[in-house]
Amino acid sequence: MNEALFNFDEKRLDYYQILGVEKDAGDEEIKRAYFTQVRKFQPGSAPEKFKEIRTAYETLKDKQKRNEYDAIGDIPPSMTPLFNEARWFDHLGRHSRAGEFYRTILKAHPELDNVREQYAASLGMDQKPGKAAEVWEELCKRNPSNAIYSKELAHSYLDRGWHKKAETELRRAIGLDPSSVDAWSLIVSCVVERIHSAPDRDTVIDELGAIVDKAIAAIAGVKGNEVGKIHLYSYAIISSSDKDKSVVAGYFEEITRLVRDGGEGVQQNALNALEMIFRSIPNSRLVFFYNEIKKIAALLPELSAAHLHYSSRMVHHPLLAQFESIQTYSEIENLPKKGFSEILCDLFKLLNGDIELDDGEDEIEIAAMEFEILDKKGIYDPQIRRLKTEFPELYALHSSFFNEALRTKDPEKMIYQRSKKIRKYQRESGSFDDNPESAPELPVRRTAPKVGRNDPCPCGSGKKYKKCCGA
């Protein structure tokens, strides 16, 4: 066993008592208490006391050291070797073996909740959420005002698939500690999960928006847990369809600040958040926040600002296509102001994925729009040529059709192909029988060779066609 990792003194000082703070004191409170104590006990006049104060502060200000210190708690010296062994086996990933030591300690000292807490965490890591939940339930009964225990119990319920029980326990945890970012983040996840199976989705979506609003208000000013905050701000953006654009822009700015101040884990979480936002919000709304999104992307190595335009293919992260789609939508929206027709705008929105249709319908809609453009070729050819010059990226979205439309002198064949495709779809879908006028009229095609007026009449009379049947 690595004794250096788990080296606990026989005689353990109470660092919280030395600094004069409670065990749930925050970082700022610990810092203030430290400076208060060192003003009273100077290193020259009270060197030993100063050393104790300094050691206490160095331990409690560091999150990892504080967690290790809290884990030891009031374990009797006789149980320290067993606790060392349990923690070491947890460190090795041998959680079942660690559980044997935890149970031995708890059998001799059932009052040691800190050991019970470590045992519950070990069961969770051992993929035994049901047994972990039983231990957390016992801890919650013994400590009914401990919000952390309630949150961890809810986490075990979620791992077990008991979303309803988890949501109830999370509401209790939030009641005990309204500033718990983790608890708010988890309850949002529970409600999102409920949306998928709810008979009345709109009601649950409204509930999600209300919970997110409460969460954002409750965590204002809370420091740390950047990952949980990004999760909450992401859902605040997703559920913000009825909010002012300046409010939503503020949420994006908060994510930017969290990414700027956070580390690599925060960056990956921000990537996941952007993917979720793009998947949930149409470009017609995202386009208003393109500049805010670019600020976030500029802080992410995978989405640096140099690669946000669609002429760049240096980095092939999937989210780049989403950025391109938003920028494309912005250009499409500007087309009518430049004198382009609405049908071209709708065509590009379909090609860009901004109009959602059932499977197969998008192809038919595109074919119908192409039919309209070809049928009025004299009107649309000048616009297509302008597109090629002024908006080459948009032109490239459908360049094969545009090139063919500009080259052809007789669009009848292209019109016939699209009419046939539309008729076939309408026959198969049943919509043709209900509304036969809805399809473009097919061009008339000759069933026999063309006969000139001076050619022999096909009836066999020997006369010219113009003097016989063609008279």
Coordinates of C-alpha atoms in Angstrom, one line a residue:
M1 CA 0.0 0.0 0.0
N2 CA 1.2 3.6 -0.8
E3 CA 1.5 5.0 2.8
A4 CA 2.3 8.4 1.4
L5 CA -1.2 8.7 -0.1
F6 CA -3.1 7.8 3.1
N7 CA -1.0 8.8 6.0
F8 CA -3.2 9.7 9.0
D9 CA -1.8 11.0 12.3
E10 CA -2.7 9.2 15.5
K11 CA -3.4 12.5 17.1
R12 CA -5.6 14.5 14.8
L13 CA -6.1 18.3 15.1
D14 CA -9.5 19.8 14.5
Y15 CA -8.7 22.4 11.8
Y16 CA -12.2 23.8 11.7
Q17 CA -11.9 24.5 15.5
I18 CA -8.5 26.0 15.1
L19 CA -9.8 28.5 12.5
G20 CA -13.1 29.0 14.4
V21 CA -15.4 28.0 11.5
E22 CA -18.1 25.5 11.0
K23 CA -17.5 22.3 8.9
D24 CA -19.7 23.6 6.1
A25 CA -17.8 27.0 5.8
G26 CA -17.1 28.3 2.3
D27 CA -13.8 29.3 0.9
E28 CA -14.2 33.0 1.6
E29 CA -15.3 32.4 5.2
I30 CA -12.2 30.2 5.8
K31 CA -9.9 32.8 4.3
R32 CA -11.3 35.6 6.5
A33 CA -11.0 33.3 9.6
Y34 CA -7.4 32.6 8.7
F35 CA -6.4 36.2 8.5
T36 CA -8.3 37.0 11.7
Q37 CA -6.3 34.2 13.5
V38 CA -2.9 35.1 12.2
R39 CA -3.4 38.7 13.4
K40 CA -4.0 37.4 16.9
F41 CA -1.1 34.8 16.8
Q42 CA 2.0 36.2 15.2
P43 CA 4.8 33.8 14.3
G44 CA 7.2 35.7 16.6
S45 CA 5.1 35.5 19.7
A46 CA 3.2 32.2 19.2
P47 CA 5.2 30.1 16.7
E48 CA 3.5 26.8 17.5
K49 CA 0.0 28.2 17.3
F50 CA 0.8 30.1 14.1
K51 CA 2.0 26.8 12.6
E52 CA -1.2 25.1 13.5
I53 CA -3.3 27.9 12.0
R54 CA -1.2 27.9 8.8
T55 CA -1.5 24.1 8.5
A56 CA -5.2 24.2 9.0
Y57 CA -5.6 26.9 6.4
E58 CA -3.4 25.1 3.8
T59 CA -5.5 22.0 4.2
L60 CA -9.0 23.5 4.2
K61 CA -8.4 25.9 1.3
D62 CA -7.4 23.1 -1.0
K63 CA -10.4 21.1 -2.2
Q64 CA -8.7 17.7 -2.5
K65 CA -6.9 18.1 0.8
R66 CA -10.1 19.2 2.5
N67 CA -12.0 16.2 1.1
E68 CA -9.3 13.9 2.4
Y69 CA -9.3 15.5 5.8
D70 CA -13.1 15.4 6.1
A71 CA -13.1 11.7 5.0
I72 CA -11.0 10.8 8.1
G73 CA -13.4 12.5 10.5
D74 CA -13.3 11.1 14.0
I75 CA -12.1 7.7 13.2
P76 CA -10.5 6.1 16.3
P77 CA -6.7 5.4 16.0
S78 CA -7.4 1.7 16.3
M79 CA -9.5 1.8 13.1
T80 CA -7.1 4.0 11.1
P81 CA -5.2 1.0 9.5
L82 CA -8.5 -0.5 8.3
F83 CA -9.6 2.8 6.9
N84 CA -6.2 3.1 5.2
E85 CA -6.7 -0.3 3.6
A86 CA -10.2 0.5 2.4
R87 CA -9.2 3.8 0.8
W88 CA -6.2 2.1 -0.9
F89 CA -8.4 -0.7 -2.4
D90 CA -10.8 2.0 -3.6
H91 CA -7.8 3.7 -5.2
L92 CA -7.0 0.5 -7.0
G93 CA -10.5 0.1 -8.2
R94 CA -11.1 -3.0 -6.0
H95 CA -14.3 -1.7 -4.4
S96 CA -15.7 -5.0 -3.2
R97 CA -12.6 -5.6 -1.2
A98 CA -12.7 -2.0 0.2
G99 CA -16.3 -2.6 1.2
E100 CA -15.2 -5.4 3.5
F101 CA -13.0 -3.0 5.5
Y102 CA -15.7 -0.3 5.6
R103 CA -18.2 -2.8 7.0
T104 CA -15.8 -4.0 9.6
I105 CA -15.3 -0.4 10.8
L106 CA -19.0 0.3 10.9
K107 CA -19.8 -2.9 12.8
A108 CA -17.4 -1.7 15.6
H109 CA -18.3 2.0 15.3
P110 CA -21.8 2.5 13.7
E111 CA -21.7 6.2 14.7
L112 CA -19.0 7.0 12.1
D113 CA -21.1 8.6 9.3
N114 CA -18.0 9.7 7.5
V115 CA -17.0 6.1 7.0
R116 CA -20.6 5.2 6.0
E117 CA -20.3 8.0 3.4
Q118 CA -17.1 6.6 2.0
Y119 CA -18.8 3.1 1.9
A120 CA -21.8 4.5 -0.1
A121 CA -19.5 6.2 -2.6
S122 CA -17.5 3.0 -3.0
L123 CA -20.7 1.0 -3.7
G124 CA -21.6 3.6 -6.4
M125 CA -18.2 3.2 -8.0
D126 CA -18.7 -0.5 -7.9
Q127 CA -21.8 -0.1 -10.1
K128 CA -24.1 -1.1 -7.2
P129 CA -26.5 1.9 -7.1
G130 CA -29.3 -0.1 -5.3
K131 CA -27.0 -0.9 -2.3
A132 CA -25.5 2.6 -2.5
A133 CA -29.0 4.1 -2.2
E134 CA -29.7 2.0 0.9
V135 CA -26.6 3.4 2.6
W136 CA -27.4 7.0 1.5
E137 CA -31.0 6.5 2.8
E138 CA -29.5 5.5 6.2
L139 CA -27.3 8.6 6.2
C140 CA -30.3 10.9 5.3
K141 CA -32.3 9.4 8.2
R142 CA -29.4 10.1 10.6
N143 CA -28.7 13.6 9.1
P144 CA -32.1 14.9 7.9
S145 CA -30.7 18.5 7.4
N146 CA -27.7 17.4 5.2
A147 CA -28.4 18.5 1.6
I148 CA -25.3 16.7 0.3
Y149 CA -26.6 13.4 1.5
S150 CA -30.0 14.0 -0.1
K151 CA -28.3 15.0 -3.4
E152 CA -26.1 11.8 -3.4
L153 CA -29.1 9.7 -2.6
A154 CA -30.9 11.2 -5.6
H155 CA -27.8 10.4 -7.7
S156 CA -28.0 6.8 -6.7
Y157 CA -31.7 6.7 -7.6
L158 CA -30.9 8.1 -11.0
D159 CA -28.2 5.5 -11.6
R160 CA -30.8 2.9 -10.6
G161 CA -33.3 4.4 -13.1
W162 CA -35.7 5.7 -10.4
H163 CA -36.2 9.1 -11.8
K164 CA -39.4 10.0 -9.9
K165 CA -37.8 9.2 -6.5
A166 CA -34.7 11.1 -7.6
E167 CA -36.7 14.2 -8.4
T168 CA -38.5 14.1 -5.0
E169 CA -35.2 13.8 -3.2
L170 CA -33.6 16.5 -5.2
R171 CA -36.4 18.9 -4.4
R172 CA -35.7 18.2 -0.7
A173 CA -32.0 18.8 -1.2
I174 CA -32.7 22.1 -2.9
G175 CA -35.0 23.0 0.0
L176 CA -32.1 22.4 2.4
D177 CA -29.5 24.2 0.1
P178 CA -31.0 26.4 -2.6
S179 CA -27.5 27.3 -3.9
S180 CA -26.6 23.8 -4.7
V181 CA -25.6 23.9 -8.4
D182 CA -25.4 20.1 -8.6
A183 CA -28.9 19.6 -7.2
W184 CA -30.4 22.1 -9.6
S185 CA -28.5 20.5 -12.5
L186 CA -29.7 17.0 -11.6
I187 CA -33.3 18.0 -11.2
V188 CA -33.2 19.7 -14.6
S189 CA -32.0 16.4 -16.1
C190 CA -34.9 14.6 -14.4
V191 CA -37.5 16.9 -15.9
V192 CA -35.8 16.7 -19.3
E193 CA -36.1 12.9 -19.1
R194 CA -39.7 13.2 -18.2
I195 CA -40.4 15.2 -21.3
H196 CA -39.8 12.2 -23.6
S197 CA -42.6 10.1 -22.1
A198 CA -45.0 12.8 -20.9
P199 CA -48.5 12.7 -22.6
D200 CA -48.6 16.5 -22.3
R201 CA -45.1 17.6 -23.4
D202 CA -45.9 21.3 -23.4
T203 CA -46.8 21.3 -19.7
V204 CA -43.6 19.6 -18.7
I205 CA -41.6 22.0 -21.0
D206 CA -43.2 24.9 -19.2
E207 CA -42.3 23.3 -15.9
L208 CA -38.7 22.9 -17.1
G209 CA -38.5 26.6 -18.0
A210 CA -39.8 27.6 -14.5
I211 CA -37.3 25.3 -12.7
V212 CA -34.4 26.7 -14.9
D213 CA -35.4 30.3 -14.0
K214 CA -35.4 29.4 -10.3
A215 CA -32.0 27.7 -10.7
I216 CA -30.4 30.7 -12.4
A217 CA -31.7 33.0 -9.7
A218 CA -30.5 30.7 -6.9
I219 CA -27.0 30.2 -8.2
A220 CA -26.2 33.8 -8.9
G221 CA -23.0 34.7 -7.0
V222 CA -22.2 31.1 -6.2
K223 CA -18.5 30.3 -7.0
G224 CA -17.1 27.1 -8.5
N225 CA -18.8 24.2 -10.3
E226 CA -18.4 25.7 -13.7
V227 CA -19.5 22.5 -15.4
G228 CA -22.9 22.4 -13.5
K229 CA -23.5 26.1 -14.3
I230 CA -22.9 25.6 -18.0
H231 CA -25.4 22.8 -17.9
L232 CA -28.0 25.1 -16.3
Y233 CA -27.3 28.1 -18.6
S234 CA -27.6 25.8 -21.6
Y235 CA -31.1 24.7 -20.6
A236 CA -31.9 28.4 -19.8
I237 CA -31.1 29.2 -23.4
I238 CA -33.0 26.2 -24.8
S239 CA -36.2 27.1 -22.8
S240 CA -36.0 30.8 -23.5
S241 CA -38.3 31.1 -26.5
D242 CA -40.5 33.6 -24.7
K243 CA -37.6 35.7 -23.3
D244 CA -36.1 38.9 -24.4
K245 CA -33.0 38.5 -26.7
S246 CA -30.9 40.5 -24.3
V247 CA -31.6 38.0 -21.5
V248 CA -30.6 35.1 -23.7
A249 CA -27.5 36.9 -24.8
G250 CA -26.6 37.3 -21.1
Y251 CA -26.8 33.5 -20.7
F252 CA -24.4 33.0 -23.6
E253 CA -22.0 35.6 -22.0
E254 CA -22.1 33.7 -18.7
I255 CA -21.0 30.5 -20.6
T256 CA -18.2 32.5 -22.2
R257 CA -17.0 33.7 -18.8
L258 CA -17.2 30.2 -17.3
V259 CA -15.2 28.7 -20.2
R260 CA -12.6 31.5 -20.0
D261 CA -12.1 30.9 -16.3
G262 CA -12.3 27.1 -16.4
G263 CA -10.0 24.3 -17.5
E264 CA -10.0 21.5 -20.1
G265 CA -13.0 19.8 -18.5
V266 CA -15.1 23.0 -18.8
Q267 CA -14.1 23.3 -22.4
Q268 CA -15.4 19.8 -23.3
N269 CA -18.6 20.6 -21.4
A270 CA -19.1 23.8 -23.3
L271 CA -18.7 21.8 -26.6
N272 CA -21.4 19.4 -25.4
A273 CA -23.6 22.4 -24.4
L274 CA -23.3 24.0 -27.8
E275 CA -24.2 20.8 -29.5
M276 CA -27.3 20.5 -27.4
I277 CA -28.3 24.1 -28.0
F278 CA -27.8 23.7 -31.8
R279 CA -29.9 20.5 -31.8
S280 CA -32.7 22.2 -29.8
I281 CA -33.0 25.7 -31.3
P282 CA -33.7 26.5 -34.9
N283 CA -31.3 28.7 -36.9
S284 CA -34.1 31.4 -37.2
R285 CA -33.5 32.1 -33.5
L286 CA -29.8 31.2 -33.1
V287 CA -28.9 33.7 -35.8
F288 CA -29.6 36.5 -33.4
F289 CA -26.8 35.2 -31.1
Y290 CA -24.2 34.3 -33.7
N291 CA -21.7 36.8 -32.3
E292 CA -22.1 35.5 -28.7
I293 CA -21.7 31.9 -30.0
K294 CA -18.5 33.0 -31.8
K295 CA -17.0 34.3 -28.6
I296 CA -17.5 30.9 -26.9
A297 CA -16.1 29.1 -29.9
A298 CA -13.0 31.3 -30.0
L299 CA -12.1 29.9 -26.5
L300 CA -12.4 26.3 -27.6
P301 CA -9.4 24.7 -29.4
E302 CA -11.7 22.6 -31.5
L303 CA -13.6 25.6 -32.7
S304 CA -11.1 28.5 -32.9
A305 CA -12.3 31.7 -34.5
A306 CA -10.1 31.1 -37.6
H307 CA -12.3 28.1 -38.6
L308 CA -15.8 29.5 -38.3
H309 CA -16.3 30.4 -42.0
Y310 CA -17.3 27.8 -44.4
S311 CA -14.3 28.4 -46.7
S312 CA -12.1 26.8 -44.0
R313 CA -11.7 23.1 -43.7
M314 CA -8.6 23.0 -41.5
V315 CA -10.6 21.5 -38.6
H316 CA -13.4 19.0 -39.1
H317 CA -15.2 19.1 -35.8
P318 CA -18.9 18.3 -36.3
L319 CA -20.0 21.5 -34.7
L320 CA -18.4 23.5 -37.5
A321 CA -21.3 22.5 -39.8
Q322 CA -23.7 24.0 -37.3
F323 CA -21.8 27.3 -37.4
E324 CA -21.9 27.2 -41.1
S325 CA -25.6 26.6 -41.0
I326 CA -26.3 29.6 -38.8
Q327 CA -24.2 31.9 -41.0
T328 CA -25.9 30.5 -44.1
Y329 CA -29.3 31.2 -42.6
S330 CA -28.2 34.8 -41.9
E331 CA -27.3 35.2 -45.6
I332 CA -30.6 33.6 -46.7
E333 CA -32.6 36.1 -44.6
N334 CA -30.8 39.0 -46.4
L335 CA -31.7 37.8 -49.9
P336 CA -35.1 39.5 -50.2
K337 CA -33.5 42.8 -49.2
K338 CA -31.1 42.3 -52.2
G339 CA -34.0 41.8 -54.6
F340 CA -34.1 38.0 -54.7
S341 CA -37.5 36.2 -54.8
E342 CA -39.1 34.4 -51.9
I343 CA -39.0 31.1 -53.7
L344 CA -35.2 31.1 -53.8
C345 CA -35.1 32.0 -50.1
D346 CA -37.4 29.0 -49.3
L347 CA -35.3 26.7 -51.5
F348 CA -32.1 27.6 -49.6
K349 CA -33.9 27.2 -46.2
L350 CA -34.9 23.7 -47.2
L351 CA -31.3 22.9 -48.4
N352 CA -29.9 24.3 -45.2
G353 CA -32.2 22.3 -43.0
D354 CA -34.2 25.2 -41.6
I355 CA -37.6 23.9 -42.7
E356 CA -38.5 20.5 -41.1
L357 CA -40.6 18.2 -43.3
D358 CA -41.4 14.5 -43.1
D359 CA -39.2 12.0 -44.9
G360 CA -39.3 12.4 -48.6
E361 CA -41.3 15.6 -48.5
D362 CA -38.2 17.8 -48.7
E363 CA -37.2 16.3 -52.0
I364 CA -40.7 16.9 -53.4
E365 CA -40.8 20.5 -52.2
I366 CA -37.4 21.1 -53.8
A367 CA -38.6 19.5 -57.0
A368 CA -41.7 21.8 -56.9
M369 CA -39.6 24.9 -56.4
E370 CA -37.3 23.9 -59.2
F371 CA -40.3 23.4 -61.4
E372 CA -41.4 27.0 -60.6
I373 CA -38.0 28.4 -61.4
L374 CA -37.8 26.5 -64.7
D375 CA -41.3 27.4 -65.7
K376 CA -40.4 31.1 -65.2
K377 CA -36.9 30.8 -66.5
G378 CA -36.8 34.3 -67.9
I379 CA -37.5 35.8 -64.5
Y380 CA -35.1 33.6 -62.5
D381 CA -32.1 33.3 -64.7
P382 CA -30.8 36.8 -63.9
Q383 CA -31.3 36.2 -60.2
I384 CA -29.4 32.9 -60.5
R385 CA -26.5 34.6 -62.2
R386 CA -26.4 37.3 -59.5
L387 CA -26.3 34.5 -56.9
K388 CA -23.3 33.0 -58.6
T389 CA -21.4 36.3 -58.4
E390 CA -22.7 37.8 -55.1
F391 CA -23.4 34.7 -53.0
P392 CA -21.1 31.9 -54.2
E393 CA -21.5 29.9 -51.0
L394 CA -25.3 29.9 -51.3
Y395 CA -25.0 29.1 -55.1
A396 CA -22.8 26.1 -54.2
L397 CA -25.6 24.6 -52.1
H398 CA -27.5 23.8 -55.3
S399 CA -25.0 24.4 -58.0
S400 CA -25.7 21.3 -60.1
F401 CA -29.3 22.4 -60.7
F402 CA -28.4 26.1 -61.2
N403 CA -25.7 25.2 -63.7
E404 CA -28.1 23.0 -65.7
A405 CA -30.9 25.6 -65.6
L406 CA -28.6 28.3 -66.9
R407 CA -27.2 26.1 -69.7
T408 CA -30.4 24.7 -71.1
K409 CA -32.2 26.5 -73.9
D410 CA -35.3 24.4 -73.7
P411 CA -36.3 23.6 -70.1
E412 CA -39.2 21.4 -71.1
K413 CA -37.3 18.2 -70.4
M414 CA -36.2 19.3 -66.9
I415 CA -39.8 20.5 -66.2
Y416 CA -41.2 17.1 -67.3
Q417 CA -38.7 15.2 -65.0
R418 CA -39.8 17.2 -62.0
S419 CA -43.5 17.0 -62.8
K420 CA -43.2 13.2 -63.1
K421 CA -41.4 13.0 -59.7
I422 CA -44.1 15.1 -58.0
R423 CA -46.9 13.0 -59.6
K424 CA -45.3 9.8 -58.5
Y425 CA -44.9 11.0 -54.9
Q426 CA -48.5 12.2 -54.8
R427 CA -49.9 8.9 -56.2
E428 CA -47.8 6.9 -53.6
S429 CA -48.8 9.2 -50.7
G430 CA -52.5 9.3 -51.7
S431 CA -52.5 13.1 -51.9
F432 CA -53.0 13.2 -55.7
D433 CA -56.4 11.7 -55.5
D434 CA -57.6 14.2 -52.9
N435 CA -56.3 17.2 -54.8
P436 CA -55.3 16.5 -58.4
E437 CA -54.9 20.2 -59.1
S438 CA -52.0 20.5 -56.6
A439 CA -49.5 19.0 -58.9
P440 CA -47.9 21.0 -61.8
E441 CA -49.5 20.1 -65.2
L442 CA -47.3 17.7 -67.2
P443 CA -46.1 19.0 -70.6
V444 CA -47.8 17.3 -73.6
R445 CA -45.5 14.7 -75.2
R446 CA -46.0 13.4 -78.8
T447 CA -46.8 9.7 -79.2
A448 CA -46.0 9.7 -82.9
P449 CA -43.3 11.3 -85.1
K450 CA -43.9 15.0 -86.0
V451 CA -45.6 15.4 -89.4
G452 CA -44.9 18.6 -91.4
R453 CA -47.6 20.4 -93.3
N454 CA -46.1 19.5 -96.7
D455 CA -45.3 15.9 -95.7
P456 CA -47.4 12.9 -97.0
C457 CA -50.5 12.5 -94.8
P458 CA -50.1 9.5 -92.4
C459 CA -53.7 8.3 -93.4
G460 CA -52.3 6.9 -96.6
S461 CA -54.4 9.0 -99.1
G462 CA -51.3 10.2 -100.9
K463 CA -52.2 13.8 -100.4
K464 CA -50.1 16.3 -98.5
Y465 CA -50.9 16.6 -94.9
K466 CA -52.1 20.2 -95.2
K467 CA -54.6 19.2 -97.9
C468 CA -55.9 16.1 -96.0
C469 CA -56.1 15.4 -92.3
G470 CA -54.2 18.6 -91.4
A471 CA -56.6 20.9 -93.3

